[in-house]
Short mmCIF file of C-alpha atoms and ligand atoms in Angstrom, two decimals:
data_model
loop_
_atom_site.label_atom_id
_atom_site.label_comp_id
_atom_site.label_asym_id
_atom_site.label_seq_id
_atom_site.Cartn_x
_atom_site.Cartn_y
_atom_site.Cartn_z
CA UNK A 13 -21.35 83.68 245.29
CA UNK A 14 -22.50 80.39 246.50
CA UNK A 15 -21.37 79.33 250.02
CA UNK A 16 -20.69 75.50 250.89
CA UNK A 17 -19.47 74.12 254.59
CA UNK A 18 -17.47 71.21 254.31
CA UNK A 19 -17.30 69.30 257.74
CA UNK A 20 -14.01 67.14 257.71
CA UNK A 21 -12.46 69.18 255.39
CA UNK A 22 -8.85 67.69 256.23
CA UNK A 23 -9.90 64.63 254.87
CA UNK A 24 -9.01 63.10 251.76
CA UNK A 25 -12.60 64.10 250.42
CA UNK A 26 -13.19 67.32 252.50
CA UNK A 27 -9.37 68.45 250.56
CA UNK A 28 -10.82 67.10 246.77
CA UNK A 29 -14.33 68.39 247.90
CA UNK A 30 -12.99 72.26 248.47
CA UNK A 31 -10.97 72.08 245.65
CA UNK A 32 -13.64 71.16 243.37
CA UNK A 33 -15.92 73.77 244.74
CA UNK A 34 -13.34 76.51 244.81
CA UNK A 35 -13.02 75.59 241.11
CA UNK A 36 -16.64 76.17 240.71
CA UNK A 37 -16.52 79.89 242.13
CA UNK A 38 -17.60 78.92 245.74
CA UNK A 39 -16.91 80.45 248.92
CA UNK A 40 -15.82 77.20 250.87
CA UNK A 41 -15.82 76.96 254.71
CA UNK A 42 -14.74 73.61 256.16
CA UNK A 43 -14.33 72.40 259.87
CA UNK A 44 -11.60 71.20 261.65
CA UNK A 45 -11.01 69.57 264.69
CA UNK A 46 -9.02 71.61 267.28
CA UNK A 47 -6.26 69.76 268.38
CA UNK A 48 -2.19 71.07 269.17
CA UNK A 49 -1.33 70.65 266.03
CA UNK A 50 -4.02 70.56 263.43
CA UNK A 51 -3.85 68.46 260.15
CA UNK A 52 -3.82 70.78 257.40
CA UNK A 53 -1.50 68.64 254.85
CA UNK A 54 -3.83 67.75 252.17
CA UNK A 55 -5.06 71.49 251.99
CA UNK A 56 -1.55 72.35 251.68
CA UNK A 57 -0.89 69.78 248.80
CA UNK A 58 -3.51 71.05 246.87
CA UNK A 59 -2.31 74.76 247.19
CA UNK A 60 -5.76 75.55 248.70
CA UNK A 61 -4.96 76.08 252.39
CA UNK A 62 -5.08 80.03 252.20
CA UNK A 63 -8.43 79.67 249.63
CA UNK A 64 -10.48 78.21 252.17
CA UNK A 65 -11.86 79.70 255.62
CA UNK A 66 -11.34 76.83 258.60
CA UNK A 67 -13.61 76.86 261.55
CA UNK A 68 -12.50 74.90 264.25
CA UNK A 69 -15.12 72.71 265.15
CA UNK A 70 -16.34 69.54 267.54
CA UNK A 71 -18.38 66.97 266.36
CA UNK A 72 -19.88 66.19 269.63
CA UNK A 73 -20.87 69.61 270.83
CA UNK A 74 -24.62 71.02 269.48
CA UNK A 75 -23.23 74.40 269.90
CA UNK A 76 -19.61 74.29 268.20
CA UNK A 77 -21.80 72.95 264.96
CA UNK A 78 -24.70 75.94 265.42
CA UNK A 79 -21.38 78.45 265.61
CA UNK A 80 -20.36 76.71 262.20
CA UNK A 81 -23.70 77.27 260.56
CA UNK A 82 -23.71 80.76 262.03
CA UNK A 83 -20.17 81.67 260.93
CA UNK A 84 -20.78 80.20 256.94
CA UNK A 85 -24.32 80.32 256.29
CA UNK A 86 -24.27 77.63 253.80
CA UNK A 87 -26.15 77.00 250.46
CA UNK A 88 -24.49 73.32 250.73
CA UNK A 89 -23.42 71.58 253.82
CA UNK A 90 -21.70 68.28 253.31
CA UNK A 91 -21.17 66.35 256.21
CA UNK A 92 -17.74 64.63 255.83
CA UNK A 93 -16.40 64.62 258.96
CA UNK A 94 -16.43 61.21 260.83
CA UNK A 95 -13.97 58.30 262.11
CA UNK A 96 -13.76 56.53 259.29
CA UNK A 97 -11.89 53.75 260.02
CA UNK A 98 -13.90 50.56 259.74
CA UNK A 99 -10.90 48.62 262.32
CA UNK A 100 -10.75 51.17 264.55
CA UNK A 101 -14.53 51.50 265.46
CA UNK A 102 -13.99 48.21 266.92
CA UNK A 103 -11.72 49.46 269.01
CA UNK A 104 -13.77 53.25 270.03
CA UNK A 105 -17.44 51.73 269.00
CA UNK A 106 -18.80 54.17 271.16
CA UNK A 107 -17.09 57.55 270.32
CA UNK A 108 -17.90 56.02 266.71
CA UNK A 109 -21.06 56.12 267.03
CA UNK A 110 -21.31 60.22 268.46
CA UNK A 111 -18.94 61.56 266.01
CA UNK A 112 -19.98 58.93 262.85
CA UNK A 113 -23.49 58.65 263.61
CA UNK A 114 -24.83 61.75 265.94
CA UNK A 115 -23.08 64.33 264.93
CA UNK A 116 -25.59 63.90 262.13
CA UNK A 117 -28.35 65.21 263.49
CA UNK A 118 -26.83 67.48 265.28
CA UNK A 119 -26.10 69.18 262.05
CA UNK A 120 -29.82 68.73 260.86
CA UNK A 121 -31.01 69.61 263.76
CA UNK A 122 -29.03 72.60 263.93
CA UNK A 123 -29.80 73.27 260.40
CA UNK A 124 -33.42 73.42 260.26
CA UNK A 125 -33.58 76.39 262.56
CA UNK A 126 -30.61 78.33 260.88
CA UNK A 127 -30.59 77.34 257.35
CA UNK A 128 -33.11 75.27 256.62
CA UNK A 129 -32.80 75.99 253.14
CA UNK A 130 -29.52 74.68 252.82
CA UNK A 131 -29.07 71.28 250.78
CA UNK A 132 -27.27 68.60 253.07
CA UNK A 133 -25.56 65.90 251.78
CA UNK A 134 -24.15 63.15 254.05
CA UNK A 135 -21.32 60.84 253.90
CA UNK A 136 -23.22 57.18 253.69
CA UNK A 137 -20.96 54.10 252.19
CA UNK A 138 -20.64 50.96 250.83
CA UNK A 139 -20.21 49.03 254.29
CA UNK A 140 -23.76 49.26 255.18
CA UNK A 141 -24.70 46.72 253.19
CA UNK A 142 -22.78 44.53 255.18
CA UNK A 143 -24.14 40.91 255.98
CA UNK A 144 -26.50 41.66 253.09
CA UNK A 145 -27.08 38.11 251.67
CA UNK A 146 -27.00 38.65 248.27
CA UNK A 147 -24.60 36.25 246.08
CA UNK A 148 -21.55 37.07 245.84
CA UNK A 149 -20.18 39.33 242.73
CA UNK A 150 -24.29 40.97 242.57
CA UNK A 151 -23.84 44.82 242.04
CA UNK A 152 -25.14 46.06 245.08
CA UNK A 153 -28.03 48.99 244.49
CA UNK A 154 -29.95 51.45 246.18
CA UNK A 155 -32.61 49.26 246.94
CA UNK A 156 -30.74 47.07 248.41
CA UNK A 157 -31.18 45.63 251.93
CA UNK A 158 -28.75 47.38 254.49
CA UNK A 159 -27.36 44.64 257.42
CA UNK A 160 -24.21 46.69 258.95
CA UNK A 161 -21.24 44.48 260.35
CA UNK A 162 -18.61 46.98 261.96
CA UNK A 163 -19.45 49.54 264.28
CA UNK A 164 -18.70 52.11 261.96
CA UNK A 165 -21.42 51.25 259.46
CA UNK A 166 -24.40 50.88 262.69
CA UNK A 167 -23.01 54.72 263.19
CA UNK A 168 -23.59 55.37 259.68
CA UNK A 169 -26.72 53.77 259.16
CA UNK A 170 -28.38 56.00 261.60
CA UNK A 171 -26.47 58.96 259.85
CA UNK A 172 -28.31 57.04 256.81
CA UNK A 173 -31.76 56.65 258.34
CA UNK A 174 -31.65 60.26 259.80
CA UNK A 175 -30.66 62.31 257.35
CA UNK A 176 -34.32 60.93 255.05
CA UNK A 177 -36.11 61.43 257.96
CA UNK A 178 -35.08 65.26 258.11
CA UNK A 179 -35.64 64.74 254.46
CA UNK A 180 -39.00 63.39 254.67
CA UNK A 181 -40.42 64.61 257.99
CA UNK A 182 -38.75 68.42 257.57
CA UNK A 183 -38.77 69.41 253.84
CA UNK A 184 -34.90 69.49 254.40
CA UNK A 185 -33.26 69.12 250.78
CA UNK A 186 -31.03 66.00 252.31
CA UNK A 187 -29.02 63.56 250.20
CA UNK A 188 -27.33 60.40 251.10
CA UNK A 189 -24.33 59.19 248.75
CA UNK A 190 -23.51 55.24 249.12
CA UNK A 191 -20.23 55.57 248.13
CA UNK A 192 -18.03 52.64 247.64
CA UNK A 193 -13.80 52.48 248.49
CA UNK A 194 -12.54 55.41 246.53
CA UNK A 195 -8.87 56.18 247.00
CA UNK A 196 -5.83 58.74 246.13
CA UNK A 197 -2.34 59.94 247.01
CA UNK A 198 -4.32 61.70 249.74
CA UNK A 199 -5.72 58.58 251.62
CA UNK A 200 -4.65 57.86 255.03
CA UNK A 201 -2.16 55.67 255.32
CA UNK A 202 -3.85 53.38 257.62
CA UNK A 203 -6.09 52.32 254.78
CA UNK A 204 -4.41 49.46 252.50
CA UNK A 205 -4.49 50.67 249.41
CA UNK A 206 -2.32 53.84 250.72
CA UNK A 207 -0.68 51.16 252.80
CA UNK A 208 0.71 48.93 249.83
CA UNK A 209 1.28 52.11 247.54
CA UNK A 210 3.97 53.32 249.84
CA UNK A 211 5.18 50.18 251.42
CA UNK A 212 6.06 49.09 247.69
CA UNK A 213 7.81 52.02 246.81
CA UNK A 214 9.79 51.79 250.24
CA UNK A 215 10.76 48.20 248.21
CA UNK A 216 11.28 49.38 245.07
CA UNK A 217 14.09 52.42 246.94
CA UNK A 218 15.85 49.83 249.07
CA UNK A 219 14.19 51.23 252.31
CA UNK A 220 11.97 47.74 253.40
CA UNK A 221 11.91 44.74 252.72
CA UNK A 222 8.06 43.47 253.40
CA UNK A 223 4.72 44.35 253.27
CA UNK A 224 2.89 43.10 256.10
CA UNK A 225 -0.85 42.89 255.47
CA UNK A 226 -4.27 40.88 257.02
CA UNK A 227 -6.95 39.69 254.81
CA UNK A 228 -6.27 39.56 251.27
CA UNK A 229 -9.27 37.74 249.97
CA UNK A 230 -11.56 40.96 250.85
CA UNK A 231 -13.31 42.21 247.36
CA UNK A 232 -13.84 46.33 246.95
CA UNK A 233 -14.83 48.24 244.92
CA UNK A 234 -11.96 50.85 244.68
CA UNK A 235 -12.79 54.34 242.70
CA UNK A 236 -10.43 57.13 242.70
CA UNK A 237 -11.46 59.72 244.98
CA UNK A 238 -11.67 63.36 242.93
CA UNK A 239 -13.98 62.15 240.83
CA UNK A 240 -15.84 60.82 244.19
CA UNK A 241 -16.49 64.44 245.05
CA UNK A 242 -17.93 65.53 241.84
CA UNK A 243 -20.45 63.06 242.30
CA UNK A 244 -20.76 64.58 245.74
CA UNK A 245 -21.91 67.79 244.15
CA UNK A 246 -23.95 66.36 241.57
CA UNK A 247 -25.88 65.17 244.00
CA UNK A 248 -27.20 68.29 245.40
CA UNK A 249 -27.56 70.12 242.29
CA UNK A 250 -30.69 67.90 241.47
CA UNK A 251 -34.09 69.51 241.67
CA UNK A 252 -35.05 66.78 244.06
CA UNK A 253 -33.11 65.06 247.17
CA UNK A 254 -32.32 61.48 247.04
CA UNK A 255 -29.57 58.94 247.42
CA UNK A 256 -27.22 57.30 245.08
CA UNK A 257 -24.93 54.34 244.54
CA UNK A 258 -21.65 55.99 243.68
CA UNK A 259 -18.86 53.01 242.11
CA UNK A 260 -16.79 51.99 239.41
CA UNK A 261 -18.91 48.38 238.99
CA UNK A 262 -16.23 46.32 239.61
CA UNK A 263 -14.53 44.62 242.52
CA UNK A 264 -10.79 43.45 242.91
CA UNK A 265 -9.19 41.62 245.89
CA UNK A 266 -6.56 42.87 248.28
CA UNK A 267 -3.95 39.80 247.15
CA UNK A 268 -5.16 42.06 243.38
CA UNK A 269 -4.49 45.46 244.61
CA UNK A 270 -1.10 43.79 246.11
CA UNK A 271 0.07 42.18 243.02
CA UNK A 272 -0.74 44.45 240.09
CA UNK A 273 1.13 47.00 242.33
CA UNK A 274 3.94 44.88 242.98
CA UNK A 275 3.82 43.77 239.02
CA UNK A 276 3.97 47.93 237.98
CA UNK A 277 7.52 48.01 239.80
CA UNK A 278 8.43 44.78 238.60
CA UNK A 279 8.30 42.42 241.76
CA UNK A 280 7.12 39.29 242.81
CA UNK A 281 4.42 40.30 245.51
CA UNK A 282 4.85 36.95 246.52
CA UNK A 283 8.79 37.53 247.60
CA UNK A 284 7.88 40.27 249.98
CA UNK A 285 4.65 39.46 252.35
CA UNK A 286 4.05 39.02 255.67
CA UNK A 287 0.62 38.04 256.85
CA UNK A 288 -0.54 39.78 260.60
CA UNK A 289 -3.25 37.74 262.19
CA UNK A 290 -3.63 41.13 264.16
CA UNK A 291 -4.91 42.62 261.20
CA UNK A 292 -7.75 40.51 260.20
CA UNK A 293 -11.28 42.25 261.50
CA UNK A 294 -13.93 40.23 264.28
CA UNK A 295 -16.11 41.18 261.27
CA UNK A 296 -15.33 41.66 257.56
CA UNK A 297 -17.05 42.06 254.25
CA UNK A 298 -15.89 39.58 251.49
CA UNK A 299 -16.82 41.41 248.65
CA UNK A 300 -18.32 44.91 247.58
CA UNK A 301 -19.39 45.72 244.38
CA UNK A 302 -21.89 48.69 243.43
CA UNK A 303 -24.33 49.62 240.49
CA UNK A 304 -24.11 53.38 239.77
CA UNK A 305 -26.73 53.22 237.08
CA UNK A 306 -28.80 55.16 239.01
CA UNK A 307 -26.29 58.05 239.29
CA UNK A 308 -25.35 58.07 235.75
CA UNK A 309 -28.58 57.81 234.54
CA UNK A 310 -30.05 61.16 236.78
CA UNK A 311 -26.44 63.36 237.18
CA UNK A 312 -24.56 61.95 234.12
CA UNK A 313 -21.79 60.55 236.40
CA UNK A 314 -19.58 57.71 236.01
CA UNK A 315 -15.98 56.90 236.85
CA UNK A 316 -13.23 57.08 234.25
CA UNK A 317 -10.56 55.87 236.28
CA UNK A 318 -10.72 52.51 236.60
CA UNK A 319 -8.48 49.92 238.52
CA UNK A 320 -5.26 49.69 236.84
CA UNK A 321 -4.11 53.42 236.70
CA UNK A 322 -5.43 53.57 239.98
CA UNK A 323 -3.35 51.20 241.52
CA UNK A 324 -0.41 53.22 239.31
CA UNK A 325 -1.04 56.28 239.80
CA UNK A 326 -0.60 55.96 243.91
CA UNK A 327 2.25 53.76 243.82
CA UNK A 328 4.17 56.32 241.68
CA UNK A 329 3.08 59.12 243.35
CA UNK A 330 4.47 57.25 246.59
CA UNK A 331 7.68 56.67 244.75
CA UNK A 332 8.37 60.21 244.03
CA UNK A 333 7.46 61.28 247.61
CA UNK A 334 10.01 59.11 248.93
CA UNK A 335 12.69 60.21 246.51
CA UNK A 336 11.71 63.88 247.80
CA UNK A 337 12.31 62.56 251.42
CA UNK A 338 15.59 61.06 250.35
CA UNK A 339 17.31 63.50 248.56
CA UNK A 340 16.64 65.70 251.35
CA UNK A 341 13.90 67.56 250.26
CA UNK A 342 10.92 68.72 252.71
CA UNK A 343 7.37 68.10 251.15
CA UNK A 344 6.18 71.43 250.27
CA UNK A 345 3.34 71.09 252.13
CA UNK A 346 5.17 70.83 255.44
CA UNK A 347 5.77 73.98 255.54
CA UNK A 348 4.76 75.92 259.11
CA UNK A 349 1.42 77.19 258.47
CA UNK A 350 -0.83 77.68 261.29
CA UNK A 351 -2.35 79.06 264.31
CA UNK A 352 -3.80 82.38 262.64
CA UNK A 353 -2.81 82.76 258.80
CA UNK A 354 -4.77 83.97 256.48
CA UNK A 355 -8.10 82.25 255.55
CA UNK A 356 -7.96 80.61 259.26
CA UNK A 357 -10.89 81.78 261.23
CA UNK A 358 -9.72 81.55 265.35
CA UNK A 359 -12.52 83.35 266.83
CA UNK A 360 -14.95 81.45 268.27
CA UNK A 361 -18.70 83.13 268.37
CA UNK A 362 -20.15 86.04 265.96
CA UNK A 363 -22.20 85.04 263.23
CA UNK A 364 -19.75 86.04 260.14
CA UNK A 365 -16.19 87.18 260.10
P1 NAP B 404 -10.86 60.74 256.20
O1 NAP B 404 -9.74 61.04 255.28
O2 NAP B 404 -10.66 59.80 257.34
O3 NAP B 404 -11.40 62.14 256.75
C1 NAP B 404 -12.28 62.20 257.86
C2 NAP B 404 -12.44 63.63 258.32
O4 NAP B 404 -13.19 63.61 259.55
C3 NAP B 404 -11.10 64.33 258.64
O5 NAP B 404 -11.23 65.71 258.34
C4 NAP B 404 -10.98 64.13 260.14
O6 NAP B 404 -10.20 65.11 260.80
C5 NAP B 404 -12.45 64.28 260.54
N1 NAP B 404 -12.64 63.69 261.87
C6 NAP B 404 -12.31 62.46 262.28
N2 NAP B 404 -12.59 62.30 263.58
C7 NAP B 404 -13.09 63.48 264.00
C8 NAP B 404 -13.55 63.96 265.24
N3 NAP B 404 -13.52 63.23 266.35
N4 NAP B 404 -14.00 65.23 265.31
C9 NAP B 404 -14.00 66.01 264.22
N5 NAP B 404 -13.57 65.63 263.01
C10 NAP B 404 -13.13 64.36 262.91
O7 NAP B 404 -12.13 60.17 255.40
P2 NAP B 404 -12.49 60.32 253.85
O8 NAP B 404 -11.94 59.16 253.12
O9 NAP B 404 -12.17 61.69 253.41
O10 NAP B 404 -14.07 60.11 253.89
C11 NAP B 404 -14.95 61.22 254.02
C12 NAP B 404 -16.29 60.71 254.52
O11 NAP B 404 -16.82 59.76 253.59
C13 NAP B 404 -16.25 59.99 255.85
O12 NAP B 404 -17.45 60.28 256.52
C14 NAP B 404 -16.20 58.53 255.48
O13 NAP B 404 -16.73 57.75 256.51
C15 NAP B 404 -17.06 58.53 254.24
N6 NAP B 404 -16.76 57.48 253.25
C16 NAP B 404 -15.51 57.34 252.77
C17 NAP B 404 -15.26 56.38 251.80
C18 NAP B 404 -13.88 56.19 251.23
O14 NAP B 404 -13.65 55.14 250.59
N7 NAP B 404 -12.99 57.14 251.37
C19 NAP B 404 -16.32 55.58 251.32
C20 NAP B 404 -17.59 55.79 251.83
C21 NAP B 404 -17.82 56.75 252.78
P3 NAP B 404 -8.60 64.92 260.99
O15 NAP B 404 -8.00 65.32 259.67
O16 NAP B 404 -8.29 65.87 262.09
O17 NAP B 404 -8.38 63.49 261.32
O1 G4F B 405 -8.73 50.00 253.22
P1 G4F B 405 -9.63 49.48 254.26
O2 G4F B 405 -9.27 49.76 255.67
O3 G4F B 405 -11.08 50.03 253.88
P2 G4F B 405 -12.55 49.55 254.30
O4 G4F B 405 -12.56 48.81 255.58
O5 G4F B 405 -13.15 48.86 253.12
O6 G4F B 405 -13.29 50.95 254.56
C1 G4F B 405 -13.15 52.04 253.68
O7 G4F B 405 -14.17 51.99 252.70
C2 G4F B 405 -15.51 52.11 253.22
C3 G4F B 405 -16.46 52.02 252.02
O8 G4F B 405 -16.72 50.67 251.74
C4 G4F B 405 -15.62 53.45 253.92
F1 G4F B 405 -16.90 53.62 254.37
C5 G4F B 405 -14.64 53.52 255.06
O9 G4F B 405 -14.71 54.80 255.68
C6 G4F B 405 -13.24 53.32 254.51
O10 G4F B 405 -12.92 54.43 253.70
O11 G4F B 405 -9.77 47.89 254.12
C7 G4F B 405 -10.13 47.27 252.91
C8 G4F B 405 -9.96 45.76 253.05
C9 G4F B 405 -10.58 45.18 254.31
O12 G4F B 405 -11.26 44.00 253.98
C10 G4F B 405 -9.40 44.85 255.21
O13 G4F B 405 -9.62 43.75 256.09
O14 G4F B 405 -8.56 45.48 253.16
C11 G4F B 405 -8.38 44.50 254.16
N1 G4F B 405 -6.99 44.58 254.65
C12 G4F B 405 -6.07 43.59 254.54
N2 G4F B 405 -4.92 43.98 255.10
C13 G4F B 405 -6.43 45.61 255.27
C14 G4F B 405 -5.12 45.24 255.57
N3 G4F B 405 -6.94 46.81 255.62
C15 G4F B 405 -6.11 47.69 256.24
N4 G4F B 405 -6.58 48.90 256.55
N5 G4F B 405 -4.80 47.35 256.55
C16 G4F B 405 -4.27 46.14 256.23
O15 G4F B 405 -3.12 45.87 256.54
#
């Protein structure tokens, strides 16, 4: 049986990522970090909490990651794990940069002396194209130049730059995927497409009355996230390691995003905004759109779902969450779960369970 470490599996891709894999007969072992009271919801929403084995884990410590490696042994390591919210790196730029941007080669690192045979792929993105000059609307490549604007994307274009120089220099089998916005029921809510998905279905159930956002003119390039993951995986199963642009080709605004979701309950966006100065960026990228010829072309993938059912598929997923709430219903996946079910690994050291 094939074994795969997921770093950040509590993510919104670490979740999709392990229940892809699971579905492809893997062993999965993901990190977490430890904290009081560990964020295991997604796992539970996707009925895969007790399926997977969890190693608590800390991005900024050599030896926590070289326990993780130890503990899984990994065919596949994909490095999720990061903070990966552009606004708030503004905010922690520096802790950004350790757990986005080091953390990287502490898993290389780490890597060539346990595993080295492992593949690796790493979690690059759309936003380090940043300042990148070319004309608006262009479908941004691979070949592409790279001119970072948040200090998010700096972190991850040394997590970029790092992982092909393990690739190059080592004989690692390391792969970066530039992967543009991709979203799902499972995004964080502090990203705005989660953000207007349940703020409008707060609307459309009498519980608000606005949605308060910052810059609508930004363009991205929004794909929906479980099909994100497959690409993920494609990636590694190449004979050779290299990186890929990983979109759906097209670009919509915010004010967009806002409207067609407000239009699919049948409002006027218009009747319920509220701008925030607070939540415009120092730095922003206009627009973001990406080519994923290259990925089509060498893994056969490309995205299916496209804008529209995107945008409807989270609002009424939102909707029906909040009628859960209301008539009293818990979420099934709140139930208590944790410290030491089943599938959780506690123990620290040992090199298997
Ligand atoms: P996410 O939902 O924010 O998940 C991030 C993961 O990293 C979570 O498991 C989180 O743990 C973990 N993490 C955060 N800070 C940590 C820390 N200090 N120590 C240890 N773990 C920490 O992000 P995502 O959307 O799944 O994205 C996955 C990866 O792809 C990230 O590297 C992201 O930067 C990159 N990416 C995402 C997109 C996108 O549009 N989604 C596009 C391009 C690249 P908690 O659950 O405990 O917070
Ligand atoms: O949803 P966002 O916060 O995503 P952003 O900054 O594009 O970053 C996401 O995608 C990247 C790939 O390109 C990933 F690497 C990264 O980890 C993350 O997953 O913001 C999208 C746009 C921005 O231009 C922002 O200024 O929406 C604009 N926006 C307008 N009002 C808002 C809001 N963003 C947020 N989060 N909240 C608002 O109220």
């Amino acid at each position: 049986m094939r074994k795969a470490l997921i770093t950040g599996i509590t993510g919104q891709d670490g979740a999709y990522l392990a229940k892809f894999l699971l579905g492809k007969g893997y062993e999965v072992y993901g990190t977490y970090r430890r904290i009081s009271s560990p964020n295991f919801w997604r796992l539970q929403y996707l009925d895969i909490f007790h399926k997977v084995k969890l190693i608590p884990t800390d991005m900024t410590d050599q030896s926590s990651m070289q326990n993780a490696l130890y503990i899984s042994l990994p065919d596949e390591v994909y490095h999720l794990a990061a903070q990966s919210f552009v606004e708030s790196s503004f905010q922690t730029p520096h802790s950004t940069g350790e757990i986005t941007g080091l953390s990287v080669v502490a898993i290389l690192e780490n890597m060539k002396h346990i595993k080295p045979d492992a593949k690796f792929y790493f979690a690059g993105t759309s936003e380090l194209y940043g300042f990148s000059g070319i004309p608006k609307g262009k479908a941004l490549t691979e070949n592409d130049a790279f001119k970072p604007m948040s200090p998010y994307a700096v972190a991850k274009l040394y997590g970029y730059w790092i992982t092909r120089i393990y690739r190059d220099g080592y004989g690692i089998f390391a792969a970066n995927g530039i992967l543009f916005n991709h979203e799902s029921p499972l995004r964080g809510l502090e990203f705005v497409t989660r953000k207007i998905a349940t703020s409008v279905a707060k609307i459309k159930l009498g519980l608000s009355d606005k949605i308060v956002l910052g810059n609508l003119e930004a363009q991205r390039d929004w794909g929906y996230a479980p099909e994100y993951v497959e690409a993920m995986w494609k990636i590694l199963q190449q004979d050779m390691p290299d990186d890929y642009v990983v979109a759906t080709g097209e670009t919509h605004s915010v004010r967009e995003f806002l409207e067609s979701a407000c239009n699919h309950v049948g409002f006027d966006y218009e009747d319920y905004l509220a701008i925030d100065k607070e939540l415009m960026r120092p730095l922003d990228l206009p627009s973001l759109r990406g080519d994923y010829s290259k990925i089509q072309e060498a893994c056969g993938w490309s995205p299916k779902v496209k804008f529209k059912e995107l945008v409807e598929l989270m609002v009424d997923e939102e909707i029906e969450r909040w009628r859960m709430l209301l008539s009293g219903r818990t979420f099934p996946w709140d139930a208590p779960n944790y410290p030491s079910e089943r599938g959780v690994i506690v123990r620290n050291g040992g090199n298997g369970r």
